[in-house]
Amino acid sequence: MKQRSDHPDLAAFLTEISGFDAVIDVRSPAEFAEDHLPGAVNMPVLSDAERARVGTTYTQESPFVARKMGAALVARNAAAHIETSLMEMGGGWRPLIYCWRGGQRSGSFATILQQIGWRVAVLDGGYRAYRRQVVAALYDRPLPHRVIRLDGNTGSAKTAILTELGARGVQVLDLEGLAAHRGSILGETGAPQPSQKGFESALAQALHGLDPGKVTIIEAESSRIGNLRVPPALWAVMCDAPCLVLAAPVAARAAYLAESYADWGMDVARLEARLDHLRGLVGHKLVDQWVDLAREGDLRTLSEALIIGHYDPAYARARKADRGVVLARFEAVDLKAVARKRLADQIVAWLASNAG
């Protein structure tokens, strides 16, 4: 059976697919890795190499020959999935299956599963139907969420305090967590960033889980987080959102950065390569000094120098175009764990009194 894809919005789409026992993506591993439906598992009926081979045969030899080749491969791979992943499923199991556009790959796999007796549905329009919903939600429609940005110069422990707020029941959206990047020149976490489509899927799902009637706290970011772009609908909300500002002395922020970015000290060559990207912004003399500090392993002094020579001036330039009103400032003399918890408590108290 076909599962319709003409839902009025992404929320309705996600709600409907959540009613299935499993969501199975039968596209190739590379297609799945770029992006997929929330909660989907990959059971490819053609590997990346097999898909390329069938496609080449289709265009260079004959569509008929390609279909024969594809049918044999799909049947073989489907059998392997049944034998390894699906053998324990009971008779009432109800999966939703999709491929790129709801065509031959998903239809072939669904037919085999239906013959076994499972109640299989195929997503009409496939992954493309889902992607259209994501684009509509993040590019074409205004978001209904009430947002307050958590702002503060680099090293103000915004991400850590956002986590503290979430632990206290405040509704938060962790963009850096979704993007696998800390949002600065040294923001790489060691894990690869998702694709732009994967980031947008995760973001759309996170927004779907938020209550638009409650305030959502989002860390102030630029329009890019590492290699990823914040989609226009969310960026518009963030640009107009009011701010809560964290403030701490340079020395406290440098100490926090040195601790947070300790992994960079383990790979000096990688750190030097990142610092080299700043030469066009601040000049060779400053960067040469920073490289010397990196080679000496003095992350704290390096962090302070970066704050003074790069981060704070960059923030000052960005704030000239900031449209958000500052609602309150929260100051700390240090940013150790106790101080961060205290700041989070103060913000929670302010929200309870002022944010409705």
Short mmCIF file of C-alpha atoms in Angstrom, two decimals:
data_model
loop_
_atom_site.label_atom_id
_atom_site.label_comp_id
_atom_site.label_asym_id
_atom_site.label_seq_id
_atom_site.Cartn_x
_atom_site.Cartn_y
_atom_site.Cartn_z
CA MET A 1 0.00 0.00 0.00
CA LYS A 2 1.10 3.58 -0.59
CA GLN A 3 1.47 5.91 2.39
CA ARG A 4 0.36 9.36 1.33
CA SER A 5 2.86 12.23 1.48
CA ASP A 6 0.61 15.27 0.89
CA HIS A 7 0.49 16.35 4.53
CA PRO A 8 -0.26 20.01 5.30
CA ASP A 9 2.98 20.46 7.22
CA LEU A 10 6.04 18.71 8.60
CA ALA A 11 4.45 18.22 12.03
CA ALA A 12 1.61 16.15 10.53
CA PHE A 13 4.13 14.20 8.44
CA LEU A 14 6.30 13.34 11.45
CA THR A 15 3.30 12.45 13.57
CA GLU A 16 2.04 9.99 10.96
CA ILE A 17 5.33 8.19 10.38
CA SER A 18 5.78 7.82 14.15
CA GLY A 19 2.83 5.41 14.09
CA PHE A 20 4.81 2.70 12.27
CA ASP A 21 6.78 -0.03 14.01
CA ALA A 22 9.84 0.79 11.89
CA VAL A 23 10.89 3.20 9.16
CA ILE A 24 13.17 1.47 6.64
CA ASP A 25 15.32 3.39 4.17
CA VAL A 26 16.29 1.09 1.30
CA ARG A 27 18.52 3.63 -0.46
CA SER A 28 22.26 3.12 -0.71
CA PRO A 29 24.47 3.76 2.36
CA ALA A 30 25.81 7.03 0.88
CA GLU A 31 22.29 8.37 0.30
CA PHE A 32 21.30 7.38 3.83
CA ALA A 33 24.40 8.98 5.34
CA GLU A 34 23.63 12.33 3.74
CA ASP A 35 20.14 12.47 5.23
CA HIS A 36 17.18 10.27 6.11
CA LEU A 37 13.83 10.30 7.84
CA PRO A 38 13.90 10.54 11.65
CA GLY A 39 14.43 7.16 13.26
CA ALA A 40 14.98 5.38 9.96
CA VAL A 41 17.23 2.33 9.69
CA ASN A 42 19.18 1.61 6.53
CA MET A 43 18.53 -1.67 4.73
CA PRO A 44 19.93 -0.92 1.29
CA VAL A 45 18.67 -3.05 -1.55
CA LEU A 46 21.56 -1.77 -3.67
CA SER A 47 24.98 -0.89 -2.32
CA ASP A 48 26.69 2.30 -3.50
CA ALA A 49 28.75 0.33 -6.02
CA GLU A 50 25.75 -1.72 -7.19
CA ARG A 51 23.64 1.39 -7.66
CA ALA A 52 26.39 3.00 -9.74
CA ARG A 53 26.78 -0.15 -11.85
CA VAL A 54 23.04 -0.43 -12.55
CA GLY A 55 22.87 3.26 -13.43
CA THR A 56 25.78 2.98 -15.83
CA THR A 57 24.21 -0.06 -17.50
CA TYR A 58 20.91 1.80 -17.82
CA THR A 59 22.45 4.78 -19.63
CA GLN A 60 25.22 3.10 -21.61
CA GLU A 61 23.75 -0.29 -22.49
CA SER A 62 20.03 -0.89 -22.03
CA PRO A 63 17.28 -0.07 -19.52
CA PHE A 64 16.03 -3.64 -19.85
CA VAL A 65 19.43 -5.14 -19.01
CA ALA A 66 19.76 -2.71 -16.11
CA ARG A 67 16.38 -3.72 -14.71
CA LYS A 68 17.28 -7.41 -14.86
CA MET A 69 20.57 -6.73 -13.11
CA GLY A 70 18.86 -4.53 -10.52
CA ALA A 71 16.12 -7.08 -9.83
CA ALA A 72 18.67 -9.81 -9.13
CA LEU A 73 20.67 -7.58 -6.80
CA VAL A 74 17.58 -6.30 -4.97
CA ALA A 75 16.29 -9.84 -4.43
CA ARG A 76 19.67 -11.00 -3.13
CA ASN A 77 20.06 -8.05 -0.76
CA ALA A 78 16.45 -8.26 0.42
CA ALA A 79 16.98 -11.91 1.31
CA ALA A 80 20.05 -10.99 3.36
CA HIS A 81 18.09 -8.35 5.31
CA ILE A 82 15.27 -10.79 6.02
CA GLU A 83 17.69 -13.46 7.20
CA THR A 84 19.76 -11.12 9.41
CA SER A 85 17.57 -8.24 10.58
CA LEU A 86 13.92 -9.20 10.17
CA MET A 87 13.68 -12.88 11.08
CA GLU A 88 12.50 -12.11 14.62
CA MET A 89 9.64 -9.81 13.57
CA GLY A 90 6.13 -11.07 14.35
CA GLY A 91 3.17 -11.27 12.01
CA GLY A 92 1.69 -7.95 13.13
CA TRP A 93 4.85 -5.97 12.36
CA ARG A 94 4.07 -2.80 10.37
CA PRO A 95 7.00 -1.06 8.66
CA LEU A 96 7.09 2.04 6.46
CA ILE A 97 9.52 1.67 3.55
CA TYR A 98 10.92 4.39 1.35
CA CYS A 99 13.58 5.07 -1.26
CA TRP A 100 14.50 8.21 -3.21
CA ARG A 101 11.08 8.87 -4.75
CA GLY A 102 8.93 5.91 -3.74
CA GLY A 103 9.70 3.91 -6.85
CA GLN A 104 11.27 0.61 -7.78
CA ARG A 105 13.62 0.02 -4.85
CA SER A 106 11.06 0.54 -2.10
CA GLY A 107 8.29 -1.10 -4.13
CA SER A 108 10.37 -4.21 -4.78
CA PHE A 109 11.36 -4.65 -1.15
CA ALA A 110 7.81 -3.97 0.02
CA THR A 111 6.39 -6.59 -2.35
CA ILE A 112 8.70 -9.25 -0.92
CA LEU A 113 7.80 -8.33 2.67
CA GLN A 114 4.09 -8.24 1.87
CA GLN A 115 4.29 -11.78 0.49
CA ILE A 116 5.57 -12.89 3.88
CA GLY A 117 2.46 -11.37 5.47
CA TRP A 118 3.74 -8.16 7.05
CA ARG A 119 1.59 -5.02 6.86
CA VAL A 120 3.93 -2.92 4.76
CA ALA A 121 3.41 0.67 3.61
CA VAL A 122 5.51 2.50 1.02
CA LEU A 123 5.99 6.24 1.39
CA ASP A 124 4.52 7.92 -1.67
CA GLY A 125 7.14 10.26 -3.08
CA GLY A 126 9.88 8.72 -0.94
CA TYR A 127 12.66 10.75 0.64
CA ARG A 128 11.94 13.64 -1.74
CA ALA A 129 8.48 14.08 -0.23
CA TYR A 130 9.99 14.31 3.24
CA ARG A 131 12.69 16.72 2.07
CA ARG A 132 10.04 19.03 0.59
CA GLN A 133 8.38 19.22 4.00
CA VAL A 134 11.68 20.08 5.69
CA VAL A 135 12.43 22.82 3.15
CA ALA A 136 8.94 24.26 3.55
CA ALA A 137 9.32 24.32 7.34
CA LEU A 138 12.79 25.89 7.43
CA TYR A 139 12.85 28.02 4.28
CA ASP A 140 9.32 28.94 3.26
CA ARG A 141 7.23 29.39 6.40
CA PRO A 142 7.74 31.65 9.45
CA LEU A 143 8.46 29.73 12.63
CA PRO A 144 5.93 30.09 15.46
CA HIS A 145 8.48 29.80 18.28
CA ARG A 146 9.16 32.48 20.89
CA VAL A 147 12.94 32.73 21.11
CA ILE A 148 15.36 34.40 23.50
CA ARG A 149 19.04 34.29 22.58
CA LEU A 150 21.67 33.51 25.18
CA ASP A 151 24.45 35.91 24.22
CA GLY A 152 27.92 36.70 25.48
CA ASN A 153 31.45 37.02 24.14
CA THR A 154 33.42 33.93 23.20
CA GLY A 155 34.40 31.93 26.28
CA SER A 156 31.34 32.98 28.32
CA ALA A 157 30.30 29.32 28.72
CA LYS A 158 27.08 29.82 26.79
CA THR A 159 26.82 26.20 25.66
CA ALA A 160 27.50 24.83 29.13
CA ILE A 161 24.93 27.15 30.67
CA LEU A 162 22.42 26.24 27.96
CA THR A 163 22.87 22.62 29.06
CA GLU A 164 22.35 23.65 32.68
CA LEU A 165 19.14 25.44 31.71
CA GLY A 166 17.86 22.37 29.88
CA ALA A 167 18.56 20.26 32.97
CA ARG A 168 16.41 22.69 34.96
CA GLY A 169 13.43 22.24 32.67
CA VAL A 170 13.93 25.30 30.48
CA GLN A 171 13.07 24.72 26.82
CA VAL A 172 16.32 25.02 24.85
CA LEU A 173 17.57 24.42 21.32
CA ASP A 174 21.23 23.40 21.09
CA LEU A 175 22.30 24.41 17.59
CA GLU A 176 25.97 23.63 18.21
CA GLY A 177 25.06 20.14 19.36
CA LEU A 178 23.00 19.55 16.23
CA ALA A 179 25.80 20.95 14.06
CA ALA A 180 28.59 19.06 15.87
CA HIS A 181 30.59 22.30 16.04
CA ARG A 182 31.30 24.88 18.74
CA GLY A 183 30.82 27.79 16.40
CA SER A 184 34.27 29.42 16.43
CA ILE A 185 37.57 29.16 14.57
CA LEU A 186 38.48 26.34 16.97
CA GLY A 187 34.98 24.96 17.03
CA GLU A 188 35.67 21.50 15.59
CA THR A 189 34.65 18.79 18.06
CA GLY A 190 36.56 15.90 16.52
CA ALA A 191 33.35 14.39 15.15
CA PRO A 192 32.42 15.14 11.53
CA GLN A 193 29.68 17.66 10.96
CA PRO A 194 26.50 16.33 9.37
CA SER A 195 25.61 17.29 5.82
CA GLN A 196 23.52 20.43 5.39
CA LYS A 197 20.47 18.26 4.70
CA GLY A 198 21.20 16.10 7.74
CA PHE A 199 21.56 19.19 9.93
CA GLU A 200 18.27 20.57 8.66
CA SER A 201 16.50 17.27 9.30
CA ALA A 202 17.78 17.16 12.87
CA LEU A 203 16.86 20.81 13.35
CA ALA A 204 13.36 20.33 11.95
CA GLN A 205 12.81 17.37 14.24
CA ALA A 206 14.09 19.33 17.26
CA LEU A 207 11.78 22.26 16.45
CA HIS A 208 8.89 19.81 16.07
CA GLY A 209 9.53 18.68 19.66
CA LEU A 210 9.34 22.21 21.09
CA ASP A 211 6.22 23.83 22.51
CA PRO A 212 5.63 27.09 20.58
CA GLY A 213 3.72 28.40 23.58
CA LYS A 214 6.86 28.37 25.72
CA VAL A 215 9.97 30.48 25.40
CA THR A 216 12.91 28.68 23.77
CA ILE A 217 16.46 29.66 24.69
CA ILE A 218 18.93 29.49 21.79
CA GLU A 219 22.61 30.29 21.97
CA ALA A 220 23.49 33.36 19.91
CA GLU A 221 25.26 32.19 16.75
CA SER A 222 26.37 33.58 13.44
CA SER A 223 24.51 32.46 10.33
CA ARG A 224 27.11 29.71 9.86
CA ILE A 225 28.14 27.06 12.37
CA GLY A 226 31.29 25.56 10.98
CA ASN A 227 30.42 24.50 7.43
CA LEU A 228 26.67 24.59 8.00
CA ARG A 229 24.15 27.38 7.42
CA VAL A 230 21.33 28.24 9.79
CA PRO A 231 18.16 27.99 7.62
CA PRO A 232 16.40 31.28 6.81
CA ALA A 233 13.23 30.77 8.86
CA LEU A 234 15.20 30.17 12.06
CA TRP A 235 17.78 32.84 11.27
CA ALA A 236 15.01 35.44 10.86
CA VAL A 237 13.64 34.56 14.30
CA MET A 238 17.10 34.66 15.86
CA CYS A 239 17.97 38.05 14.36
CA ASP A 240 14.90 39.65 15.91
CA ALA A 241 15.00 37.76 19.21
CA PRO A 242 15.83 39.62 22.44
CA CYS A 243 18.93 38.61 24.40
CA LEU A 244 20.11 37.55 27.80
CA VAL A 245 23.80 38.46 28.02
CA LEU A 246 26.49 36.59 29.95
CA ALA A 247 29.49 38.64 31.06
CA ALA A 248 32.78 37.55 32.61
CA PRO A 249 36.31 38.98 32.73
CA VAL A 250 38.76 38.13 29.95
CA ALA A 251 40.90 36.05 32.31
CA ALA A 252 37.90 33.94 33.35
CA ARG A 253 36.86 33.39 29.75
CA ALA A 254 40.41 32.48 28.75
CA ALA A 255 40.60 29.90 31.53
CA TYR A 256 37.29 28.42 30.41
CA LEU A 257 38.37 28.27 26.76
CA ALA A 258 41.70 26.67 27.63
CA GLU A 259 39.82 23.93 29.49
CA SER A 260 37.14 23.51 26.81
CA TYR A 261 39.62 23.39 23.94
CA ALA A 262 42.18 21.18 25.65
CA ASP A 263 41.88 18.69 22.79
CA TRP A 264 43.56 21.20 20.49
CA GLY A 265 46.69 21.08 22.66
CA MET A 266 47.07 17.41 21.75
CA ASP A 267 47.43 18.20 18.04
CA VAL A 268 49.58 21.30 17.60
CA ALA A 269 49.88 20.91 13.82
CA ARG A 270 46.08 20.93 13.51
CA LEU A 271 45.89 23.97 15.81
CA GLU A 272 48.47 25.84 13.74
CA ALA A 273 46.54 25.08 10.56
CA ARG A 274 43.39 26.57 12.07
CA LEU A 275 45.20 29.68 13.28
CA ASP A 276 46.58 30.20 9.79
CA HIS A 277 43.03 30.90 8.62
CA LEU A 278 43.11 34.13 10.64
CA ARG A 279 46.10 35.66 8.86
CA GLY A 280 43.93 37.55 6.40
CA LEU A 281 41.88 39.02 9.26
CA VAL A 282 44.47 40.01 11.86
CA GLY A 283 47.79 39.88 10.02
CA HIS A 284 50.85 37.64 10.09
CA LYS A 285 52.48 39.22 13.16
CA LEU A 286 49.66 38.33 15.55
CA VAL A 287 49.16 34.87 14.13
CA ASP A 288 52.90 34.16 14.39
CA GLN A 289 52.69 35.05 18.10
CA TRP A 290 49.71 32.77 18.54
CA VAL A 291 51.46 29.91 16.76
CA ASP A 292 54.42 30.31 19.15
CA LEU A 293 52.05 30.02 22.13
CA ALA A 294 50.47 26.92 20.58
CA ARG A 295 53.88 25.30 20.15
CA GLU A 296 54.71 26.11 23.77
CA GLY A 297 51.49 24.43 24.87
CA ASP A 298 50.30 27.60 26.63
CA LEU A 299 46.59 27.31 25.80
CA ARG A 300 45.51 29.74 28.49
CA THR A 301 47.68 32.60 27.24
CA LEU A 302 46.76 31.70 23.66
CA SER A 303 43.05 31.79 24.57
CA GLU A 304 43.44 35.22 26.15
CA ALA A 305 45.33 36.51 23.12
CA LEU A 306 42.63 35.18 20.78
CA ILE A 307 39.91 36.81 22.87
CA ILE A 308 41.63 40.19 22.77
CA GLY A 309 42.93 40.04 19.20
CA HIS A 310 40.15 38.20 17.38
CA TYR A 311 37.04 37.05 19.23
CA ASP A 312 36.00 40.25 21.02
CA PRO A 313 36.61 42.53 18.03
CA ALA A 314 34.61 40.13 15.82
CA TYR A 315 31.73 40.14 18.31
CA ALA A 316 31.82 43.94 18.49
CA ARG A 317 31.50 44.21 14.71
CA ALA A 318 28.66 41.70 14.61
CA ARG A 319 26.71 43.47 17.36
CA LYS A 320 26.53 46.66 15.32
CA ALA A 321 23.95 44.94 13.11
CA ASP A 322 22.17 43.16 15.99
CA ARG A 323 18.47 43.99 16.14
CA GLY A 324 17.78 42.18 19.40
CA VAL A 325 17.01 44.05 22.61
CA VAL A 326 19.10 43.16 25.68
CA LEU A 327 16.66 42.02 28.37
CA ALA A 328 19.14 41.35 31.19
CA ARG A 329 22.83 40.82 31.95
CA PHE A 330 24.23 38.09 34.17
CA GLU A 331 27.77 38.58 35.44
CA ALA A 332 30.27 36.18 36.98
CA VAL A 333 33.85 36.62 38.19
CA ASP A 334 34.75 33.11 37.07
CA LEU A 335 33.21 30.37 34.96
CA LYS A 336 33.96 27.27 37.00
CA ALA A 337 31.25 24.67 37.48
CA VAL A 338 29.81 26.27 40.62
CA ALA A 339 29.63 29.68 38.95
CA ARG A 340 27.95 28.22 35.86
CA LYS A 341 25.28 26.57 38.00
CA ARG A 342 24.73 29.85 39.81
CA LEU A 343 24.32 31.70 36.53
CA ALA A 344 21.82 29.09 35.34
CA ASP A 345 19.82 29.47 38.57
CA GLN A 346 19.76 33.25 38.10
CA ILE A 347 18.52 32.92 34.52
CA VAL A 348 15.81 30.44 35.54
CA ALA A 349 14.62 32.86 38.23
CA TRP A 350 14.60 35.74 35.73
CA LEU A 351 12.64 33.69 33.20
CA ALA A 352 10.07 32.72 35.84
CA SER A 353 9.49 36.40 36.64
CA ASN A 354 9.73 37.92 33.18
CA ALA A 355 9.21 35.46 30.34
CA GLY A 356 5.70 34.29 31.04
#
